[in-house]
Coordinates of N, CA and C in Angstrom, one line a residue:
M217 N 42.5 -4.5 42.6 CA 43.1 -4.1 43.4 C 42.1 -4.4 44.7
T218 N 42.0 -5.3 46.1 CA 40.8 -5.5 46.7 C 41.2 -4.3 48.3
I219 N 40.6 -4.3 48.2 CA 40.8 -3.2 49.7 C 42.0 -3.5 50.4
I220 N 41.9 -5.0 50.9 CA 43.1 -5.4 51.1 C 44.6 -4.7 51.1
S221 N 45.0 -5.3 49.5 CA 45.6 -4.9 48.9 C 45.6 -3.4 48.5
W222 N 44.8 -2.3 48.8 CA 45.1 -0.9 49.2 C 46.0 -0.8 50.8
I223 N 45.0 -0.7 51.3 CA 45.8 -0.6 53.0 C 47.3 -1.2 53.1
I224 N 47.4 -2.9 51.9 CA 48.1 -3.0 52.4 C 49.6 -1.4 52.2
L225 N 49.2 -2.1 50.5 CA 49.8 0.2 50.0 C 50.3 0.9 50.4
G226 N 49.3 0.8 51.5 CA 49.2 2.3 51.7 C 50.2 2.3 53.1
L227 N 50.7 1.7 53.6 CA 50.9 0.3 54.8 C 52.5 0.9 54.2
L228 N 52.9 0.7 53.2 CA 53.9 0.3 52.8 C 54.5 2.3 52.0
A229 N 53.9 2.5 51.4 CA 53.5 3.9 50.4 C 54.5 4.8 52.2
G230 N 54.0 3.9 53.3 CA 53.3 5.4 54.3 C 54.3 5.3 54.9
A231 N 55.1 4.5 55.0 CA 56.8 3.6 54.9 C 57.7 4.1 54.7
I232 N 58.0 4.6 53.1 CA 58.4 5.0 52.5 C 57.9 6.5 52.2
A233 N 57.5 7.1 52.9 CA 57.6 8.8 52.6 C 57.3 8.7 53.7
K234 N 58.1 8.0 55.4 CA 58.3 9.0 56.8 C 60.0 8.4 56.4
F235 N 60.1 7.9 55.9 CA 61.8 7.9 55.2 C 62.2 8.8 53.8
L236 N 60.7 9.0 52.8 CA 61.5 10.4 52.8 C 61.7 11.1 53.2
L237 N 60.9 11.9 54.2 CA 61.0 13.1 55.2 C 60.8 12.2 56.2
P238 N 62.0 12.2 56.0 CA 62.4 12.1 57.7 C 62.1 13.0 59.2
G239 N 62.7 12.4 60.8 CA 61.4 13.9 60.9 C 59.9 13.1 62.1
R240 N 59.8 13.8 63.3 CA 59.2 13.7 64.5 C 57.3 14.1 64.7
D241 N 56.9 13.7 63.4 CA 55.2 14.0 62.9 C 54.9 13.8 64.5
P242 N 54.0 14.9 64.6 CA 52.1 15.2 65.7 C 52.0 14.0 66.5
G243 N 51.6 13.1 64.9 CA 51.0 12.2 65.4 C 51.3 10.8 65.3
G244 N 52.8 10.5 65.2 CA 53.7 9.7 65.5 C 53.5 8.3 64.7
F245 N 53.7 7.1 65.0 CA 53.3 6.1 64.4 C 52.3 5.5 63.5
I246 N 51.6 6.0 64.7 CA 49.8 5.5 64.0 C 49.4 6.8 63.2
G247 N 49.7 7.5 63.4 CA 48.7 8.7 62.3 C 49.9 8.9 61.4
T248 N 51.1 8.2 60.7 CA 52.0 8.4 59.6 C 51.7 7.4 58.8
T249 N 51.2 5.7 59.6 CA 50.7 4.5 58.9 C 49.3 5.0 58.3
L250 N 48.2 5.7 59.8 CA 47.4 6.5 58.3 C 46.8 7.2 57.9
I251 N 48.0 8.2 58.4 CA 47.9 8.8 56.7 C 49.0 8.2 55.4
G252 N 49.9 7.2 54.8 CA 50.2 6.7 54.2 C 48.9 5.7 53.9
V253 N 47.6 5.0 53.9 CA 46.4 4.2 53.7 C 45.8 5.4 53.3
A254 N 45.8 6.4 53.9 CA 44.8 7.8 53.3 C 45.9 8.2 52.0
G255 N 46.7 8.4 51.9 CA 47.3 8.8 50.9 C 47.2 8.5 49.8
A256 N 47.5 6.4 50.2 CA 47.4 5.7 48.8 C 46.3 6.5 47.8
F257 N 44.9 6.0 48.3 CA 43.9 6.3 48.1 C 43.8 7.0 48.2
I258 N 44.2 8.1 47.7 CA 43.7 10.1 47.2 C 45.0 10.0 46.4
G259 N 45.7 8.9 45.7 CA 47.1 9.1 45.2 C 47.1 8.8 43.9
G260 N 45.6 6.9 44.7 CA 45.0 6.2 43.5 C 43.7 6.9 42.3
W261 N 43.3 7.5 42.7 CA 42.0 8.7 42.9 C 42.7 8.8 41.9
I262 N 43.6 10.7 42.5 CA 43.2 11.1 41.2 C 44.1 10.8 40.1
S263 N 45.0 9.5 39.6 CA 45.9 8.3 39.3 C 45.0 7.8 37.8
A264 N 43.7 7.8 38.2 CA 43.0 7.7 37.7 C 41.4 8.7 37.4
R265 N 41.4 9.5 37.5 CA 40.6 10.3 37.1 C 41.4 11.2 36.3
W266 N 42.4 12.3 37.2 CA 43.4 12.6 35.9 C 44.4 12.6 34.9
L267 N 44.9 12.0 35.6 CA 45.7 10.9 34.3 C 46.5 10.3 33.3
D268 N 44.6 9.5 33.8 CA 44.2 8.9 32.5 C 45.1 7.0 33.0
H269 N 45.3 7.1 33.8 CA 45.9 5.3 34.5 C 44.8 4.9 35.1
P270 N 44.4 3.9 34.7 CA 43.2 3.4 35.4 C 43.3 2.4 36.1
I271 N 43.3 2.5 37.7 CA 43.6 1.4 38.4 C 43.8 -0.2 38.0
T272 N 44.3 -1.0 38.0 CA 45.3 -2.0 37.4 C 44.5 -3.2 38.8
K273 N 44.7 -4.5 38.7 CA 44.0 -5.1 39.1 C 45.5 -5.9 39.7
D274 N 46.9 -6.1 39.2 CA 48.1 -6.1 38.9 C 48.8 -4.9 40.4
F275 N 49.0 -5.5 41.4 CA 49.6 -4.7 42.7 C 51.3 -4.3 42.6
Y276 N 52.3 -5.1 41.9 CA 52.7 -4.5 41.6 C 53.2 -3.3 40.5
D277 N 52.7 -3.2 39.6 CA 51.9 -2.2 38.8 C 52.7 -0.3 39.1
G278 N 54.0 0.0 38.8 CA 55.2 1.2 38.8 C 54.0 2.3 39.0
T279 N 53.2 2.9 38.0 CA 52.6 4.7 38.1 C 51.6 3.8 39.9
T280 N 51.4 2.5 39.8 CA 50.3 2.9 40.9 C 51.2 3.3 42.5
W281 N 52.3 2.8 42.5 CA 52.9 2.4 43.8 C 53.4 4.1 43.6
V282 N 53.9 5.3 42.3 CA 53.9 6.0 42.6 C 53.0 7.1 43.1
S283 N 51.9 6.5 42.7 CA 51.0 8.2 42.7 C 50.3 8.2 44.7
A284 N 50.9 6.3 45.3 CA 50.4 6.6 46.1 C 50.8 6.2 46.4
I285 N 52.3 6.4 47.1 CA 53.9 7.3 47.5 C 53.3 8.7 47.7
G286 N 53.7 9.0 46.3 CA 53.0 11.2 46.4 C 51.7 11.0 47.3
G287 N 51.2 10.3 46.8 CA 50.0 11.2 48.3 C 49.9 10.9 49.3
S288 N 51.4 9.4 49.6 CA 51.4 10.5 51.0 C 51.9 11.0 51.3
L289 N 52.8 11.4 50.5 CA 54.1 12.7 51.4 C 53.3 14.0 51.2
V290 N 52.3 14.6 50.2 CA 51.5 15.0 49.7 C 50.6 15.2 51.0
L291 N 50.7 14.4 52.1 CA 49.5 14.0 53.4 C 50.1 14.8 53.7
L292 N 51.4 13.7 53.5 CA 52.5 14.4 55.4 C 52.8 15.5 54.9
I293 N 53.4 16.1 54.2 CA 53.7 17.8 54.7 C 52.6 18.2 54.6
A294 N 51.5 18.4 53.9 CA 49.8 19.0 54.3 C 49.7 18.5 56.5
Y295 N 50.1 17.6 56.8 CA 49.5 17.4 58.6 C 50.8 18.1 58.9
R296 N 52.2 17.5 58.3 CA 53.0 18.8 59.0 C 53.2 20.8 58.7
L297 N 52.1 20.5 58.1 CA 52.0 22.1 58.2 C 50.8 22.3 58.6
L298 N 50.1 21.8 58.8 CA 48.8 21.8 60.7 C 49.1 21.5 61.0
F299 N 49.0 20.7 61.5 CA 50.3 20.6 62.4 C 51.5 20.9 63.8
G300 N 51.7 21.4 63.2 CA 53.2 21.2 63.7 C 54.2 20.2 63.3
H301 N 55.9 19.9 63.5 CA 56.6 19.6 62.7 C 56.9 18.8 64.5
S302 N 56.5 18.9 65.8 CA 57.6 18.0 66.8 C 56.8 18.1 67.8
R303 N 56.5 16.7 68.2 CA 55.1 16.1 69.4 C 56.1 17.0 70.4
S304 N 55.2 17.9 71.5 CA 55.4 18.4 72.6 C 55.5 18.1 74.0

């Protein structure tokens, strides 16, 4: 997959993570989107490094999607723990 594919996957993974963890985030929509992109990269790296599932060139690989969404969820939870649950 190209870098553009990972960004698109990250945007979608961030939206899914936001749907699974509703609520107001300190960074708003842009912050959540950037967390999704970063989560996709981190989830893909963890999947390739420790789960012995290499990154494929197929955008529709289920394992890649699960790792991207999982990475986004972990980063979103960490972000909420560090910076609070709501904007002031």
